[in-house]
PDB file of N, CA, C and O in Angstrom:
ATOM      1  N   GLY A1365      14.674 -17.279  -1.054  1.00 86.00           N
ATOM      2  CA  GLY A1365      14.332 -16.839  -0.836  1.00 86.00           C
ATOM      3  C   GLY A1365      12.728 -15.926  -0.538  1.00 86.00           C
ATOM      4  O   GLY A1365      11.997 -16.575  -1.365  1.00 86.00           O
ATOM      5  N   VAL A1366      11.368 -15.701   0.383  1.00 92.00           N
ATOM      6  CA  VAL A1366      10.358 -15.533   0.453  1.00 92.00           C
ATOM      7  C   VAL A1366      10.582 -13.828  -0.732  1.00 92.00           C
ATOM      8  O   VAL A1366      11.506 -13.036   0.133  1.00 92.00           O
ATOM      9  N   ASP A1367      10.059 -13.549  -1.167  1.00 93.00           N
ATOM     10  CA  ASP A1367       9.792 -12.340  -1.702  1.00 93.00           C
ATOM     11  C   ASP A1367       8.871 -11.490  -1.019  1.00 93.00           C
ATOM     12  O   ASP A1367       7.471 -11.695  -1.287  1.00 93.00           O
ATOM     13  N   TYR A1368       9.299 -11.007   0.224  1.00 94.00           N
ATOM     14  CA  TYR A1368       8.383  -9.974   0.998  1.00 94.00           C
ATOM     15  C   TYR A1368       7.856  -9.088   0.453  1.00 94.00           C
ATOM     16  O   TYR A1368       7.016  -8.528   0.281  1.00 94.00           O
ATOM     17  N   GLY A1369       8.615  -8.059  -0.708  1.00 95.00           N
ATOM     18  CA  GLY A1369       8.539  -7.142  -1.422  1.00 95.00           C
ATOM     19  C   GLY A1369       6.420  -7.800  -2.248  1.00 95.00           C
ATOM     20  O   GLY A1369       5.479  -6.859  -2.012  1.00 95.00           O
ATOM     21  N   TRP A1370       6.795  -9.023  -2.655  1.00 95.00           N
ATOM     22  CA  TRP A1370       5.608  -8.790  -3.312  1.00 95.00           C
ATOM     23  C   TRP A1370       4.372  -9.467  -2.340  1.00 95.00           C
ATOM     24  O   TRP A1370       3.775  -9.075  -2.570  1.00 95.00           O
ATOM     25  N   VAL A1371       4.403 -10.476  -1.017  1.00 95.00           N
ATOM     26  CA  VAL A1371       3.822 -10.332  -0.017  1.00 95.00           C
ATOM     27  C   VAL A1371       3.032  -9.291   0.484  1.00 95.00           C
ATOM     28  O   VAL A1371       1.519  -9.710   0.562  1.00 95.00           O
ATOM     29  N   MET A1372       3.701  -7.992   0.169  1.00 96.00           N
ATOM     30  CA  MET A1372       3.288  -6.809   1.542  1.00 96.00           C
ATOM     31  C   MET A1372       2.673  -6.341   0.111  1.00 96.00           C
ATOM     32  O   MET A1372       1.528  -5.826   0.128  1.00 96.00           O
ATOM     33  N   GLN A1373       2.821  -6.349  -1.398  1.00 96.00           N
ATOM     34  CA  GLN A1373       2.336  -5.108  -3.164  1.00 96.00           C
ATOM     35  C   GLN A1373       0.758  -6.937  -2.916  1.00 96.00           C
ATOM     36  O   GLN A1373      -0.177  -5.849  -2.714  1.00 96.00           O
ATOM     37  N   VAL A1374       0.797  -7.905  -2.637  1.00 96.00           N
ATOM     38  CA  VAL A1374      -0.858  -9.159  -2.893  1.00 96.00           C
ATOM     39  C   VAL A1374      -1.327  -8.379  -1.854  1.00 96.00           C
ATOM     40  O   VAL A1374      -2.795  -9.093  -1.565  1.00 96.00           O
ATOM     41  N   THR A1375      -0.372  -8.676  -0.613  1.00 96.00           N
ATOM     42  CA  THR A1375      -1.534  -8.610   0.812  1.00 96.00           C
ATOM     43  C   THR A1375      -2.154  -7.239   1.296  1.00 96.00           C
ATOM     44  O   THR A1375      -3.213  -7.270   1.272  1.00 96.00           O
ATOM     45  N   PHE A1376      -1.843  -6.275   0.165  1.00 96.00           N
ATOM     46  CA  PHE A1376      -2.329  -5.151   0.009  1.00 96.00           C
ATOM     47  C   PHE A1376      -3.941  -5.141  -0.887  1.00 96.00           C
ATOM     48  O   PHE A1376      -4.771  -4.119  -0.668  1.00 96.00           O
ATOM     49  N   VAL A1377      -3.481  -5.288  -1.620  1.00 96.00           N
ATOM     50  CA  VAL A1377      -4.325  -5.494  -3.038  1.00 96.00           C
ATOM     51  C   VAL A1377      -5.412  -6.624  -2.345  1.00 96.00           C
ATOM     52  O   VAL A1377      -6.950  -6.147  -2.475  1.00 96.00           O
ATOM     53  N   VAL A1378      -5.344  -7.830  -1.982  1.00 95.00           N
ATOM     54  CA  VAL A1378      -6.765  -8.879  -0.890  1.00 95.00           C
ATOM     55  C   VAL A1378      -7.096  -8.520  -0.361  1.00 95.00           C
ATOM     56  O   VAL A1378      -7.877  -8.861  -0.123  1.00 95.00           O
ATOM     57  N   THR A1379      -6.115  -8.117   0.571  1.00 95.00           N
ATOM     58  CA  THR A1379      -7.094  -7.210   2.030  1.00 95.00           C
ATOM     59  C   THR A1379      -8.048  -6.140   1.607  1.00 95.00           C
ATOM     60  O   THR A1379      -9.235  -5.650   2.159  1.00 95.00           O
ATOM     61  N   ILE A1380      -7.547  -4.715   0.270  1.00 95.00           N
ATOM     62  CA  ILE A1380      -8.792  -4.312  -0.358  1.00 95.00           C
ATOM     63  C   ILE A1380     -10.003  -5.044  -1.045  1.00 95.00           C
ATOM     64  O   ILE A1380     -10.906  -4.239  -0.314  1.00 95.00           O
ATOM     65  N   LEU A1381      -9.286  -5.984  -1.892  1.00 95.00           N
ATOM     66  CA  LEU A1381     -10.666  -6.383  -2.390  1.00 95.00           C
ATOM     67  C   LEU A1381     -11.383  -7.374  -1.751  1.00 95.00           C
ATOM     68  O   LEU A1381     -12.911  -7.958  -2.348  1.00 95.00           O
ATOM     69  N   VAL A1382     -10.713  -8.197  -0.294  1.00 92.00           N
ATOM     70  CA  VAL A1382     -11.634  -9.421   0.259  1.00 92.00           C
ATOM     71  C   VAL A1382     -12.401  -7.878   1.142  1.00 92.00           C
ATOM     72  O   VAL A1382     -12.965  -7.713   1.816  1.00 92.00           O
ATOM     73  N   GLY A1383     -11.620  -7.212   2.112  1.00 92.00           N
ATOM     74  CA  GLY A1383     -11.570  -6.739   3.598  1.00 92.00           C
ATOM     75  C   GLY A1383     -13.073  -5.862   2.692  1.00 92.00           C
ATOM     76  O   GLY A1383     -13.989  -5.201   4.108  1.00 92.00           O
ATOM     77  N   ALA A1384     -13.261  -5.134   1.929  1.00 93.00           N
ATOM     78  CA  ALA A1384     -13.861  -4.304   2.187  1.00 93.00           C
ATOM     79  C   ALA A1384     -15.581  -4.556   2.230  1.00 93.00           C
ATOM     80  O   ALA A1384     -16.829  -3.947   2.662  1.00 93.00           O
ATOM     81  N   PRO A1385     -15.993  -5.527   0.965  1.00 95.00           N
ATOM     82  CA  PRO A1385     -16.695  -6.577   1.413  1.00 95.00           C
ATOM     83  C   PRO A1385     -16.669  -7.060   2.665  1.00 95.00           C
ATOM     84  O   PRO A1385     -18.502  -6.917   2.946  1.00 95.00           O
ATOM     85  N   VAL A1386     -16.131  -7.595   3.169  1.00 93.00           N
ATOM     86  CA  VAL A1386     -16.543  -8.064   4.222  1.00 93.00           C
ATOM     87  C   VAL A1386     -17.124  -7.431   5.475  1.00 93.00           C
ATOM     88  O   VAL A1386     -18.006  -7.079   6.226  1.00 93.00           O
ATOM     89  N   VAL A1387     -15.922  -6.383   5.677  1.00 93.00           N
ATOM     90  CA  VAL A1387     -16.576  -4.825   6.622  1.00 93.00           C
ATOM     91  C   VAL A1387     -17.475  -4.761   6.153  1.00 93.00           C
ATOM     92  O   VAL A1387     -19.204  -3.968   6.752  1.00 93.00           O
ATOM     93  N   ALA A1388     -18.265  -4.166   5.015  1.00 93.00           N
ATOM     94  CA  ALA A1388     -19.368  -4.022   4.822  1.00 93.00           C
ATOM     95  C   ALA A1388     -20.611  -4.282   4.763  1.00 93.00           C
ATOM     96  O   ALA A1388     -21.989  -4.665   5.373  1.00 93.00           O
ATOM     97  N   GLY A1389     -20.356  -6.145   4.489  1.00 95.00           N
ATOM     98  CA  GLY A1389     -21.526  -6.655   4.736  1.00 95.00           C
ATOM     99  C   GLY A1389     -21.520  -6.792   6.333  1.00 95.00           C
ATOM    100  O   GLY A1389     -22.244  -7.327   6.940  1.00 95.00           O
ATOM    101  N   LEU A1390     -20.950  -7.309   7.011  1.00 94.00           N
ATOM    102  CA  LEU A1390     -20.467  -7.083   8.775  1.00 94.00           C
ATOM    103  C   LEU A1390     -21.135  -6.055   9.296  1.00 94.00           C
ATOM    104  O   LEU A1390     -22.227  -6.236  10.698  1.00 94.00           O
ATOM    105  N   SER A1391     -21.037  -4.966   9.280  1.00 93.00           N
ATOM    106  CA  SER A1391     -21.648  -3.784   9.628  1.00 93.00           C
ATOM    107  C   SER A1391     -23.202  -3.729   9.479  1.00 93.00           C
ATOM    108  O   SER A1391     -23.361  -2.711  10.522  1.00 93.00           O
ATOM    109  N   LEU A1392     -23.900  -3.922   8.367  1.00 94.00           N
ATOM    110  CA  LEU A1392     -25.130  -4.438   8.164  1.00 94.00           C
ATOM    111  C   LEU A1392     -25.879  -5.158   9.437  1.00 94.00           C
ATOM    112  O   LEU A1392     -26.853  -5.430   9.882  1.00 94.00           O
ATOM    113  N   THR A1393     -25.194  -5.897  10.028  1.00 93.00           N
ATOM    114  CA  THR A1393     -25.325  -6.958  11.211  1.00 93.00           C
ATOM    115  C   THR A1393     -25.662  -5.960  12.619  1.00 93.00           C
ATOM    116  O   THR A1393     -25.594  -6.718  13.913  1.00 93.00           O
ATOM    117  N   THR A1394     -24.409  -5.368  12.728  1.00 92.00           N
ATOM    118  CA  THR A1394     -24.459  -4.146  13.511  1.00 92.00           C
ATOM    119  C   THR A1394     -24.559  -2.992  13.274  1.00 92.00           C
ATOM    120  O   THR A1394     -24.723  -2.108  12.894  1.00 92.00           O
ATOM    121  N   SER A1395     -25.222  -2.400  14.631  1.00 93.00           N
ATOM    122  CA  SER A1395     -25.176  -0.961  14.992  1.00 93.00           C
ATOM    123  C   SER A1395     -24.411  -0.016  15.640  1.00 93.00           C
ATOM    124  O   SER A1395     -23.428   0.247  16.115  1.00 93.00           O
ATOM    125  N   LEU A1396     -23.467   0.804  14.447  1.00 93.00           N
ATOM    126  CA  LEU A1396     -22.997   1.723  14.130  1.00 93.00           C
ATOM    127  C   LEU A1396     -23.736   3.039  14.593  1.00 93.00           C
ATOM    128  O   LEU A1396     -23.778   3.609  13.222  1.00 93.00           O
ATOM    129  N   PRO A1397     -24.232   4.015  15.444  1.00 95.00           N
ATOM    130  CA  PRO A1397     -24.905   4.985  15.186  1.00 95.00           C
ATOM    131  C   PRO A1397     -23.902   6.206  14.407  1.00 95.00           C
ATOM    132  O   PRO A1397     -23.701   7.122  14.870  1.00 95.00           O
ATOM    133  N   THR A1398     -22.518   5.980  15.850  1.00 96.00           N
ATOM    134  CA  THR A1398     -21.411   7.648  15.521  1.00 96.00           C
ATOM    135  C   THR A1398     -20.218   7.104  14.253  1.00 96.00           C
ATOM    136  O   THR A1398     -19.852   5.591  14.153  1.00 96.00           O
ATOM    137  N   TRP A1399     -19.622   8.060  13.614  1.00 96.00           N
ATOM    138  CA  TRP A1399     -19.016   7.567  12.858  1.00 96.00           C
ATOM    139  C   TRP A1399     -17.579   7.240  13.954  1.00 96.00           C
ATOM    140  O   TRP A1399     -16.781   6.609  13.066  1.00 96.00           O
ATOM    141  N   GLY A1400     -17.585   7.628  14.879  1.00 96.00           N
ATOM    142  CA  GLY A1400     -16.323   6.520  15.556  1.00 96.00           C
ATOM    143  C   GLY A1400     -16.661   5.041  15.581  1.00 96.00           C
ATOM    144  O   GLY A1400     -15.545   4.583  16.020  1.00 96.00           O
ATOM    145  N   GLU A1401     -17.686   5.145  15.705  1.00 95.00           N
ATOM    146  CA  GLU A1401     -18.538   3.739  15.671  1.00 95.00           C
ATOM    147  C   GLU A1401     -17.639   3.119  14.879  1.00 95.00           C
ATOM    148  O   GLU A1401     -16.985   1.842  14.732  1.00 95.00           O
ATOM    149  N   ARG A1402     -18.347   3.741  13.628  1.00 94.00           N
ATOM    150  CA  ARG A1402     -17.678   2.911  12.325  1.00 94.00           C
ATOM    151  C   ARG A1402     -16.071   2.985  12.262  1.00 94.00           C
ATOM    152  O   ARG A1402     -16.375   1.567  11.759  1.00 94.00           O
ATOM    153  N   ALA A1403     -15.355   3.864  12.591  1.00 95.00           N
ATOM    154  CA  ALA A1403     -14.223   3.801  11.758  1.00 95.00           C
ATOM    155  C   ALA A1403     -13.634   3.037  12.915  1.00 95.00           C
ATOM    156  O   ALA A1403     -12.808   1.749  12.431  1.00 95.00           O
ATOM    157  N   ALA A1404     -14.234   2.567  14.240  1.00 96.00           N
ATOM    158  CA  ALA A1404     -13.659   1.729  15.255  1.00 96.00           C
ATOM    159  C   ALA A1404     -13.802   0.230  14.937  1.00 96.00           C
ATOM    160  O   ALA A1404     -12.814  -0.742  14.692  1.00 96.00           O
ATOM    161  N   PHE A1405     -15.240  -0.372  14.251  1.00 95.00           N
ATOM    162  CA  PHE A1405     -15.539  -0.694  13.551  1.00 95.00           C
ATOM    163  C   PHE A1405     -14.519  -1.198  12.402  1.00 95.00           C
ATOM    164  O   PHE A1405     -14.379  -2.739  12.152  1.00 95.00           O
ATOM    165  N   ALA A1406     -14.521  -0.588  11.367  1.00 94.00           N
ATOM    166  CA  ALA A1406     -14.021  -1.143  10.056  1.00 94.00           C
ATOM    167  C   ALA A1406     -12.078  -1.856  11.039  1.00 94.00           C
ATOM    168  O   ALA A1406     -11.744  -2.073   9.676  1.00 94.00           O
ATOM    169  N   ILE A1407     -11.747  -0.388  11.618  1.00 94.00           N
ATOM    170  CA  ILE A1407      -9.989  -1.192  11.753  1.00 94.00           C
ATOM    171  C   ILE A1407      -9.787  -2.092  12.425  1.00 94.00           C
ATOM    172  O   ILE A1407      -9.505  -3.202  11.999  1.00 94.00           O
ATOM    173  N   ARG A1408     -11.114  -2.820  13.771  1.00 95.00           N
ATOM    174  CA  ARG A1408     -11.146  -4.103  14.025  1.00 95.00           C
ATOM    175  C   ARG A1408     -11.210  -5.261  12.976  1.00 95.00           C
ATOM    176  O   ARG A1408     -10.367  -6.022  13.534  1.00 95.00           O
ATOM    177  N   VAL A1409     -12.237  -5.109  12.505  1.00 94.00           N
ATOM    178  CA  VAL A1409     -12.521  -6.088  11.586  1.00 94.00           C
ATOM    179  C   VAL A1409     -11.178  -6.129   9.853  1.00 94.00           C
ATOM    180  O   VAL A1409     -10.654  -7.119   9.818  1.00 94.00           O
ATOM    181  N   GLY A1410     -10.882  -5.281   9.661  1.00 94.00           N
ATOM    182  CA  GLY A1410     -10.096  -4.859   8.693  1.00 94.00           C
ATOM    183  C   GLY A1410      -8.612  -5.771   9.136  1.00 94.00           C
ATOM    184  O   GLY A1410      -7.829  -6.219   8.919  1.00 94.00           O
ATOM    185  N   ALA A1411      -8.355  -5.367  10.569  1.00 95.00           N
ATOM    186  CA  ALA A1411      -6.588  -5.519  10.912  1.00 95.00           C
ATOM    187  C   ALA A1411      -7.560  -7.349  11.268  1.00 95.00           C
ATOM    188  O   ALA A1411      -6.246  -7.996  10.721  1.00 95.00           O
ATOM    189  N   VAL A1412      -7.924  -7.507  11.455  1.00 95.00           N
ATOM    190  CA  VAL A1412      -8.371  -9.318  11.668  1.00 95.00           C
ATOM    191  C   VAL A1412      -8.227  -9.947   9.572  1.00 95.00           C
ATOM    192  O   VAL A1412      -7.551 -10.689   9.473  1.00 95.00           O
ATOM    193  N   VAL A1413      -8.891  -9.393   8.801  1.00 95.00           N
ATOM    194  CA  VAL A1413      -8.291  -9.542   7.266  1.00 95.00           C
ATOM    195  C   VAL A1413      -7.113  -9.593   6.825  1.00 95.00           C
ATOM    196  O   VAL A1413      -6.991 -10.227   6.560  1.00 95.00           O
ATOM    197  N   TRP A1414      -6.706  -8.296   7.391  1.00 96.00           N
ATOM    198  CA  TRP A1414      -5.382  -8.262   6.851  1.00 96.00           C
ATOM    199  C   TRP A1414      -4.289  -8.888   7.714  1.00 96.00           C
ATOM    200  O   TRP A1414      -3.870  -9.382   6.736  1.00 96.00           O
ATOM    201  N   PHE A1415      -4.520  -9.870   8.859  1.00 96.00           N
ATOM    202  CA  PHE A1415      -3.819 -10.495   9.072  1.00 96.00           C
ATOM    203  C   PHE A1415      -3.570 -12.151   8.397  1.00 96.00           C
ATOM    204  O   PHE A1415      -2.721 -12.761   8.519  1.00 96.00           O
ATOM    205  N   VAL A1416      -5.145 -12.460   8.926  1.00 96.00           N
ATOM    206  CA  VAL A1416      -5.331 -13.250   8.057  1.00 96.00           C
ATOM    207  C   VAL A1416      -4.978 -13.702   6.337  1.00 96.00           C
ATOM    208  O   VAL A1416      -3.833 -14.701   6.328  1.00 96.00           O
ATOM    209  N   THR A1417      -4.786 -12.503   5.547  1.00 96.00           N
ATOM    210  CA  THR A1417      -4.805 -12.390   4.755  1.00 96.00           C
ATOM    211  C   THR A1417      -3.009 -11.978   4.209  1.00 96.00           C
ATOM    212  O   THR A1417      -2.619 -12.964   3.095  1.00 96.00           O
ATOM    213  N   ALA A1418      -2.431 -11.861   4.973  1.00 96.00           N
ATOM    214  CA  ALA A1418      -0.852 -11.505   5.385  1.00 96.00           C
ATOM    215  C   ALA A1418      -0.624 -13.597   5.659  1.00 96.00           C
ATOM    216  O   ALA A1418       0.865 -13.488   5.084  1.00 96.00           O
ATOM    217  N   PHE A1419      -0.923 -14.017   6.877  1.00 96.00           N
ATOM    218  CA  PHE A1419      -0.864 -15.328   6.694  1.00 96.00           C
ATOM    219  C   PHE A1419      -0.576 -15.984   5.544  1.00 96.00           C
ATOM    220  O   PHE A1419       0.228 -16.596   5.373  1.00 96.00           O
ATOM    221  N   GLY A1420      -1.691 -16.201   5.114  1.00 96.00           N
ATOM    222  CA  GLY A1420      -2.099 -16.484   3.816  1.00 96.00           C
ATOM    223  C   GLY A1420      -1.567 -16.654   3.130  1.00 96.00           C
ATOM    224  O   GLY A1420      -0.892 -17.985   1.605  1.00 96.00           O
ATOM    225  N   VAL A1421      -1.090 -15.464   2.263  1.00 96.00           N
ATOM    226  CA  VAL A1421       0.026 -15.485   0.745  1.00 96.00           C
ATOM    227  C   VAL A1421       1.009 -14.913   1.508  1.00 96.00           C
ATOM    228  O   VAL A1421       2.462 -16.022   0.571  1.00 96.00           O
ATOM    229  N   TYR A1422       2.119 -15.156   2.521  1.00 96.00           N
ATOM    230  CA  TYR A1422       2.961 -15.662   3.029  1.00 96.00           C
ATOM    231  C   TYR A1422       3.800 -17.361   3.144  1.00 96.00           C
ATOM    232  O   TYR A1422       4.326 -17.663   2.588  1.00 96.00           O
ATOM    233  N   LEU A1423       2.167 -18.007   3.610  1.00 96.00           N
ATOM    234  CA  LEU A1423       2.811 -19.792   3.214  1.00 96.00           C
ATOM    235  C   LEU A1423       2.710 -19.660   2.022  1.00 96.00           C
ATOM    236  O   LEU A1423       3.314 -20.739   1.925  1.00 96.00           O
ATOM    237  N   TYR A1424       2.177 -19.318   1.121  1.00 95.00           N
ATOM    238  CA  TYR A1424       1.727 -19.231  -0.248  1.00 95.00           C
ATOM    239  C   TYR A1424       2.955 -18.513  -1.070  1.00 95.00           C
ATOM    240  O   TYR A1424       3.145 -19.675  -2.019  1.00 95.00           O
ATOM    241  N   ALA A1425       3.612 -18.174   0.322  1.00 95.00           N
ATOM    242  CA  ALA A1425       4.818 -17.471  -1.096  1.00 95.00           C
ATOM    243  C   ALA A1425       6.177 -18.370  -1.070  1.00 95.00           C
ATOM    244  O   ALA A1425       6.738 -19.274  -1.754  1.00 95.00           O
ATOM    245  N   ARG A1426       5.556 -18.985   0.448  1.00 94.00           N
ATOM    246  CA  ARG A1426       6.708 -20.053   1.524  1.00 94.00           C
ATOM    247  C   ARG A1426       6.727 -21.387   0.147  1.00 94.00           C
ATOM    248  O   ARG A1426       7.856 -21.983  -0.704  1.00 94.00           O
ATOM    249  N   ARG A1427       5.823 -21.635  -0.626  1.00 93.00           N
ATOM    250  CA  ARG A1427       5.646 -23.160  -0.589  1.00 93.00           C
ATOM    251  C   ARG A1427       6.022 -22.605  -2.356  1.00 93.00           C
ATOM    252  O   ARG A1427       6.240 -23.840  -2.742  1.00 93.00           O
ATOM    253  N   GLN A1428       5.675 -21.845  -2.301  1.00 88.00           N
ATOM    254  CA  GLN A1428       6.015 -21.651  -4.131  1.00 88.00           C
ATOM    255  C   GLN A1428       7.467 -21.787  -4.377  1.00 88.00           C
ATOM    256  O   GLN A1428       7.926 -21.820  -5.767  1.00 88.00           O
ATOM    257  N   ILE A1429       8.756 -21.297  -3.299  1.00 66.00           N
ATOM    258  CA  ILE A1429       9.481 -21.746  -3.489  1.00 66.00           C
ATOM    259  C   ILE A1429      10.818 -23.050  -3.093  1.00 66.00           C
ATOM    260  O   ILE A1429       9.700 -24.022  -3.440  1.00 66.00           O
TER     261      ILE A1429
END
């Protein structure tokens, strides 16, 4: 079966490595005048990055069996 512990660990690391630059890059083109708007933006974009990463890592782990 799929090693879900490995999937969660890799998802966490890749999401941080990929997500931080993506959020920073996308924030350059968006007006975010308050800290609340900045936090909400980071959460929205980060959630999409996390979901895509988790799905990709899961599919990779499933194929490797």
